[in-house]
C-alpha cells in the first residue's frame, strides 16, 4: 500500500477547491519504488498526473464514488462530506482547463518502516463555483488561471516490492480497473 499526501506551495484566496484541498490528500496507490527500479519511472509520473486529473473531474461532476478505490476510507469520507455540502448548497465547483505541466520526483528516503517518495506536480487550472439555480458565479473566475504546485508524498512499507513479472497476477479495482498490486 502506498499513501500520498499533498501540500500546496501556492494558494489563491476565495477558491473553494483550493480551501478544500488544503486538507492532506491521502490516496492509496499501487506502484512505487520497485517500479522505478524496473525502469517505469515515467509510468509512475504519468499515473500520478492522471490521478490528479481524474480527481478534479470527479469533484466537478459531483460523483466522488470513482475516487473510493484510490483513497483511504477516512479521506474519501471527508471529501465526500465536503462535496455533499456543495450539493446541498446547490452549487457546483468547476475545475477547468486542467493541465499537469510537470511531474517529477523530488525526494526519496526511508523513514522508519516506510519508503517515502515525494512527487511534485506543477499544474494549471481555472477554478470557480456557480450557483446551480441562478447559474451565477459565486466565487472564482472562469478566465483567471491558477498555477499550483503540489507535493504528493507516496509512502509504503519498506522492502515491499511491486513485482513486474509475467507470472504475477495483477489485482485491479472492480470499479475503475486501477491496479492494486
PDB file of C-alpha atoms in Angstrom:
ATOM      1  CA  UNK A   1       0.000   0.000   0.000  1.00  0.00           C
ATOM      2  CA  UNK A   2       1.289   3.444  -0.876  1.00  0.00           C
ATOM      3  CA  UNK A   3      -0.173   6.574   0.654  1.00  0.00           C
ATOM      4  CA  UNK A   4       0.004  10.006  -0.958  1.00  0.00           C
ATOM      5  CA  UNK A   5      -0.258  13.301   0.883  1.00  0.00           C
ATOM      6  CA  UNK A   6      -0.129  16.670  -0.829  1.00  0.00           C
ATOM      7  CA  UNK A   7       0.556  20.205   0.211  1.00  0.00           C
ATOM      8  CA  UNK A   8       0.283  23.499  -1.638  1.00  0.00           C
ATOM      9  CA  UNK A   9       3.145  25.852  -2.442  1.00  0.00           C
ATOM     10  CA  UNK A  10       0.704  28.467  -3.729  1.00  0.00           C
ATOM     11  CA  UNK A  11      -2.785  29.405  -2.634  1.00  0.00           C
ATOM     12  CA  UNK A  12      -5.370  31.671  -4.253  1.00  0.00           C
ATOM     13  CA  UNK A  13      -7.895  33.090  -1.800  1.00  0.00           C
ATOM     14  CA  UNK A  14     -11.594  32.561  -2.307  1.00  0.00           C
ATOM     15  CA  UNK A  15     -11.311  29.297  -4.188  1.00  0.00           C
ATOM     16  CA  UNK A  16     -13.477  26.561  -2.665  1.00  0.00           C
ATOM     17  CA  UNK A  17     -11.493  23.734  -4.235  1.00  0.00           C
ATOM     18  CA  UNK A  18      -8.249  25.241  -3.007  1.00  0.00           C
ATOM     19  CA  UNK A  19      -9.536  25.544   0.555  1.00  0.00           C
ATOM     20  CA  UNK A  20     -10.927  22.042   0.329  1.00  0.00           C
ATOM     21  CA  UNK A  21      -7.669  20.515  -0.803  1.00  0.00           C
ATOM     22  CA  UNK A  22      -5.583  22.135   1.920  1.00  0.00           C
ATOM     23  CA  UNK A  23      -6.543  19.105   3.979  1.00  0.00           C
ATOM     24  CA  UNK A  24      -3.967  16.405   3.373  1.00  0.00           C
ATOM     25  CA  UNK A  25      -4.965  14.230   0.449  1.00  0.00           C
ATOM     26  CA  UNK A  26      -4.325  10.587   1.117  1.00  0.00           C
ATOM     27  CA  UNK A  27      -4.538   8.350  -1.921  1.00  0.00           C
ATOM     28  CA  UNK A  28      -3.840   4.659  -1.892  1.00  0.00           C
ATOM     29  CA  UNK A  29      -1.591   3.833  -4.836  1.00  0.00           C
ATOM     30  CA  UNK A  30      -0.402   0.558  -6.276  1.00  0.00           C
ATOM     31  CA  UNK A  31       3.071   1.333  -7.655  1.00  0.00           C
ATOM     32  CA  UNK A  32       6.186   2.725  -6.018  1.00  0.00           C
ATOM     33  CA  UNK A  33       9.955   2.365  -5.664  1.00  0.00           C
ATOM     34  CA  UNK A  34      10.340  -1.025  -7.333  1.00  0.00           C
ATOM     35  CA  UNK A  35       8.513   0.468 -10.295  1.00  0.00           C
ATOM     36  CA  UNK A  36      11.370   2.933 -10.591  1.00  0.00           C
ATOM     37  CA  UNK A  37      13.923   0.140 -10.350  1.00  0.00           C
ATOM     38  CA  UNK A  38      12.024  -1.719 -13.050  1.00  0.00           C
ATOM     39  CA  UNK A  39      12.557   1.267 -15.357  1.00  0.00           C
ATOM     40  CA  UNK A  40       8.982   2.516 -15.179  1.00  0.00           C
ATOM     41  CA  UNK A  41       9.650   5.921 -13.655  1.00  0.00           C
ATOM     42  CA  UNK A  42       7.729   7.666 -16.422  1.00  0.00           C
ATOM     43  CA  UNK A  43       4.740   5.349 -15.895  1.00  0.00           C
ATOM     44  CA  UNK A  44       4.656   6.330 -12.214  1.00  0.00           C
ATOM     45  CA  UNK A  45       4.806  10.038 -13.014  1.00  0.00           C
ATOM     46  CA  UNK A  46       2.097   9.705 -15.667  1.00  0.00           C
ATOM     47  CA  UNK A  47      -0.107   7.763 -13.247  1.00  0.00           C
ATOM     48  CA  UNK A  48       0.227  10.494 -10.604  1.00  0.00           C
ATOM     49  CA  UNK A  49      -0.673  13.169 -13.169  1.00  0.00           C
ATOM     50  CA  UNK A  50      -3.652  11.165 -14.407  1.00  0.00           C
ATOM     51  CA  UNK A  51      -4.918  10.627 -10.869  1.00  0.00           C
ATOM     52  CA  UNK A  52      -4.815  14.383 -10.315  1.00  0.00           C
ATOM     53  CA  UNK A  53      -6.948  14.985 -13.407  1.00  0.00           C
ATOM     54  CA  UNK A  54      -9.377  12.182 -12.524  1.00  0.00           C
ATOM     55  CA  UNK A  55      -9.792  13.610  -9.040  1.00  0.00           C
ATOM     56  CA  UNK A  56     -10.559  17.091 -10.372  1.00  0.00           C
ATOM     57  CA  UNK A  57     -13.092  15.682 -12.857  1.00  0.00           C
ATOM     58  CA  UNK A  58     -14.823  13.572 -10.202  1.00  0.00           C
ATOM     59  CA  UNK A  59     -15.140  16.653  -7.996  1.00  0.00           C
ATOM     60  CA  UNK A  60     -16.642  18.813 -10.733  1.00  0.00           C
ATOM     61  CA  UNK A  61     -19.012  16.030 -11.810  1.00  0.00           C
ATOM     62  CA  UNK A  62     -20.227  15.700  -8.203  1.00  0.00           C
ATOM     63  CA  UNK A  63     -19.511  11.995  -8.405  1.00  0.00           C
ATOM     64  CA  UNK A  64     -16.892  11.130  -5.825  1.00  0.00           C
ATOM     65  CA  UNK A  65     -17.509   7.361  -5.981  1.00  0.00           C
ATOM     66  CA  UNK A  66     -14.765   6.711  -8.596  1.00  0.00           C
ATOM     67  CA  UNK A  67     -12.247   8.047  -6.059  1.00  0.00           C
ATOM     68  CA  UNK A  68     -13.175   5.422  -3.421  1.00  0.00           C
ATOM     69  CA  UNK A  69     -10.786   2.834  -4.852  1.00  0.00           C
ATOM     70  CA  UNK A  70      -7.733   5.091  -4.575  1.00  0.00           C
ATOM     71  CA  UNK A  71      -8.337   6.839  -1.249  1.00  0.00           C
ATOM     72  CA  UNK A  72      -8.341   5.760   2.329  1.00  0.00           C
ATOM     73  CA  UNK A  73     -11.816   5.498   3.851  1.00  0.00           C
ATOM     74  CA  UNK A  74     -11.158   8.493   6.107  1.00  0.00           C
ATOM     75  CA  UNK A  75     -10.103  10.779   3.269  1.00  0.00           C
ATOM     76  CA  UNK A  76     -12.809   9.541   0.934  1.00  0.00           C
ATOM     77  CA  UNK A  77     -15.478  10.212   3.569  1.00  0.00           C
ATOM     78  CA  UNK A  78     -14.090  13.660   4.399  1.00  0.00           C
ATOM     79  CA  UNK A  79     -14.043  14.718   0.761  1.00  0.00           C
ATOM     80  CA  UNK A  80     -17.472  13.171   0.108  1.00  0.00           C
ATOM     81  CA  UNK A  81     -18.935  15.199   3.002  1.00  0.00           C
ATOM     82  CA  UNK A  82     -17.412  18.400   1.629  1.00  0.00           C
ATOM     83  CA  UNK A  83     -18.758  17.640  -1.835  1.00  0.00           C
ATOM     84  CA  UNK A  84     -22.190  16.879  -0.331  1.00  0.00           C
ATOM     85  CA  UNK A  85     -22.113  20.318   1.349  1.00  0.00           C
ATOM     86  CA  UNK A  86     -21.707  21.868  -2.112  1.00  0.00           C
ATOM     87  CA  UNK A  87     -24.526  19.739  -3.478  1.00  0.00           C
ATOM     88  CA  UNK A  88     -26.785  20.693  -0.562  1.00  0.00           C
ATOM     89  CA  UNK A  89     -25.994  24.367  -1.186  1.00  0.00           C
ATOM     90  CA  UNK A  90     -26.964  23.788  -4.832  1.00  0.00           C
ATOM     91  CA  UNK A  91     -23.543  24.834  -6.040  1.00  0.00           C
ATOM     92  CA  UNK A  92     -21.066  23.315  -8.455  1.00  0.00           C
ATOM     93  CA  UNK A  93     -17.328  23.822  -8.242  1.00  0.00           C
ATOM     94  CA  UNK A  94     -15.867  23.904 -11.749  1.00  0.00           C
ATOM     95  CA  UNK A  95     -12.231  22.984 -12.248  1.00  0.00           C
ATOM     96  CA  UNK A  96     -11.448  23.507 -15.909  1.00  0.00           C
ATOM     97  CA  UNK A  97      -8.544  23.828 -18.295  1.00  0.00           C
ATOM     98  CA  UNK A  98      -6.691  21.306 -16.179  1.00  0.00           C
ATOM     99  CA  UNK A  99      -3.103  20.825 -17.210  1.00  0.00           C
ATOM    100  CA  UNK A 100      -0.386  18.881 -15.461  1.00  0.00           C
ATOM    101  CA  UNK A 101       2.612  20.863 -16.594  1.00  0.00           C
ATOM    102  CA  UNK A 102       5.234  18.737 -14.886  1.00  0.00           C
ATOM    103  CA  UNK A 103       5.617  15.796 -12.559  1.00  0.00           C
ATOM    104  CA  UNK A 104       8.974  14.993 -11.078  1.00  0.00           C
ATOM    105  CA  UNK A 105      10.440  13.066  -8.198  1.00  0.00           C
ATOM    106  CA  UNK A 106      11.922  15.473  -5.686  1.00  0.00           C
ATOM    107  CA  UNK A 107      12.862  13.156  -2.829  1.00  0.00           C
ATOM    108  CA  UNK A 108      13.264   9.546  -1.819  1.00  0.00           C
ATOM    109  CA  UNK A 109      14.005   8.447   1.731  1.00  0.00           C
ATOM    110  CA  UNK A 110      13.489   5.665   4.213  1.00  0.00           C
ATOM    111  CA  UNK A 111      11.584   6.900   7.257  1.00  0.00           C
ATOM    112  CA  UNK A 112      11.278   4.271   9.967  1.00  0.00           C
ATOM    113  CA  UNK A 113       9.477   1.281   8.439  1.00  0.00           C
ATOM    114  CA  UNK A 114       8.462   3.161   5.294  1.00  0.00           C
ATOM    115  CA  UNK A 115       9.844   4.025   1.883  1.00  0.00           C
ATOM    116  CA  UNK A 116       8.910   7.616   1.059  1.00  0.00           C
ATOM    117  CA  UNK A 117       8.814   9.165  -2.390  1.00  0.00           C
ATOM    118  CA  UNK A 118       7.797  12.785  -2.957  1.00  0.00           C
ATOM    119  CA  UNK A 119       6.424  13.646  -6.400  1.00  0.00           C
ATOM    120  CA  UNK A 120       5.952  17.321  -7.272  1.00  0.00           C
ATOM    121  CA  UNK A 121       3.094  18.218  -9.610  1.00  0.00           C
ATOM    122  CA  UNK A 122       3.025  21.605 -11.306  1.00  0.00           C
ATOM    123  CA  UNK A 123      -0.459  22.298 -12.625  1.00  0.00           C
ATOM    124  CA  UNK A 124      -2.690  24.907 -14.185  1.00  0.00           C
ATOM    125  CA  UNK A 125      -6.449  25.191 -13.650  1.00  0.00           C
ATOM    126  CA  UNK A 126      -9.304  27.639 -13.671  1.00  0.00           C
ATOM    127  CA  UNK A 127     -11.440  27.270 -10.553  1.00  0.00           C
ATOM    128  CA  UNK A 128     -14.832  28.793  -9.889  1.00  0.00           C
ATOM    129  CA  UNK A 129     -18.105  27.944  -8.179  1.00  0.00           C
ATOM    130  CA  UNK A 130     -21.571  28.576  -9.631  1.00  0.00           C
ATOM    131  CA  UNK A 131     -24.993  28.625  -8.035  1.00  0.00           C
ATOM    132  CA  UNK A 132     -26.933  25.816  -9.736  1.00  0.00           C
ATOM    133  CA  UNK A 133     -30.228  27.730  -9.509  1.00  0.00           C
ATOM    134  CA  UNK A 134     -29.091  31.053 -10.952  1.00  0.00           C
ATOM    135  CA  UNK A 135     -26.008  29.981 -12.924  1.00  0.00           C
ATOM    136  CA  UNK A 136     -24.168  32.930 -11.322  1.00  0.00           C
ATOM    137  CA  UNK A 137     -20.541  32.656 -10.297  1.00  0.00           C
ATOM    138  CA  UNK A 138     -20.319  32.834  -6.505  1.00  0.00           C
ATOM    139  CA  UNK A 139     -16.531  32.578  -6.288  1.00  0.00           C
ATOM    140  CA  UNK A 140     -13.505  32.257  -8.508  1.00  0.00           C
ATOM    141  CA  UNK A 141     -13.074  33.140 -12.161  1.00  0.00           C
ATOM    142  CA  UNK A 142     -13.690  31.409 -15.471  1.00  0.00           C
ATOM    143  CA  UNK A 143     -10.654  33.076 -17.008  1.00  0.00           C
ATOM    144  CA  UNK A 144      -8.085  33.511 -14.247  1.00  0.00           C
ATOM    145  CA  UNK A 145      -5.515  30.746 -14.488  1.00  0.00           C
ATOM    146  CA  UNK A 146      -4.189  29.343 -11.241  1.00  0.00           C
ATOM    147  CA  UNK A 147      -0.741  27.818 -11.300  1.00  0.00           C
ATOM    148  CA  UNK A 148      -0.490  25.349  -8.454  1.00  0.00           C
ATOM    149  CA  UNK A 149       2.355  23.219  -7.137  1.00  0.00           C
ATOM    150  CA  UNK A 150       1.571  20.103  -5.106  1.00  0.00           C
ATOM    151  CA  UNK A 151       3.920  17.717  -3.349  1.00  0.00           C
ATOM    152  CA  UNK A 152       2.435  14.237  -3.158  1.00  0.00           C
ATOM    153  CA  UNK A 153       4.131  12.075  -0.590  1.00  0.00           C
ATOM    154  CA  UNK A 154       3.919   8.413  -1.568  1.00  0.00           C
ATOM    155  CA  UNK A 155       4.510   6.084   1.351  1.00  0.00           C
ATOM    156  CA  UNK A 156       4.678   2.316   1.550  1.00  0.00           C
ATOM    157  CA  UNK A 157       6.121  -0.241   3.935  1.00  0.00           C
ATOM    158  CA  UNK A 158       9.815  -0.612   3.198  1.00  0.00           C
ATOM    159  CA  UNK A 159      11.042  -3.744   1.483  1.00  0.00           C
ATOM    160  CA  UNK A 160       7.644  -4.254  -0.200  1.00  0.00           C
ATOM    161  CA  UNK A 161       8.192  -4.997  -3.854  1.00  0.00           C
ATOM    162  CA  UNK A 162       5.923  -4.099  -6.725  1.00  0.00           C
ATOM    163  CA  UNK A 163       6.607  -7.017  -8.995  1.00  0.00           C
ATOM    164  CA  UNK A 164       6.758  -6.684 -12.739  1.00  0.00           C
ATOM    165  CA  UNK A 165       6.831 -10.275 -13.908  1.00  0.00           C
ATOM    166  CA  UNK A 166       4.560 -12.134 -16.334  1.00  0.00           C
ATOM    167  CA  UNK A 167       3.869 -14.818 -13.696  1.00  0.00           C
ATOM    168  CA  UNK A 168       2.438 -12.290 -11.226  1.00  0.00           C
ATOM    169  CA  UNK A 169      -1.319 -11.817 -11.299  1.00  0.00           C
ATOM    170  CA  UNK A 170      -2.374  -8.181 -11.319  1.00  0.00           C
ATOM    171  CA  UNK A 171      -5.142  -7.281  -8.892  1.00  0.00           C
ATOM    172  CA  UNK A 172      -7.413  -4.462 -10.066  1.00  0.00           C
ATOM    173  CA  UNK A 173     -10.227  -2.428  -8.541  1.00  0.00           C
ATOM    174  CA  UNK A 174     -13.580  -3.834  -9.719  1.00  0.00           C
ATOM    175  CA  UNK A 175     -14.987  -0.284 -10.006  1.00  0.00           C
ATOM    176  CA  UNK A 176     -12.376   1.524 -12.070  1.00  0.00           C
ATOM    177  CA  UNK A 177      -9.787  -1.067 -13.098  1.00  0.00           C
ATOM    178  CA  UNK A 178      -6.933   0.654 -11.201  1.00  0.00           C
ATOM    179  CA  UNK A 179      -4.091  -1.719 -10.431  1.00  0.00           C
ATOM    180  CA  UNK A 180      -3.959  -2.592  -6.725  1.00  0.00           C
ATOM    181  CA  UNK A 181      -0.672  -4.517  -6.877  1.00  0.00           C
TER     182      UNK A 181
END
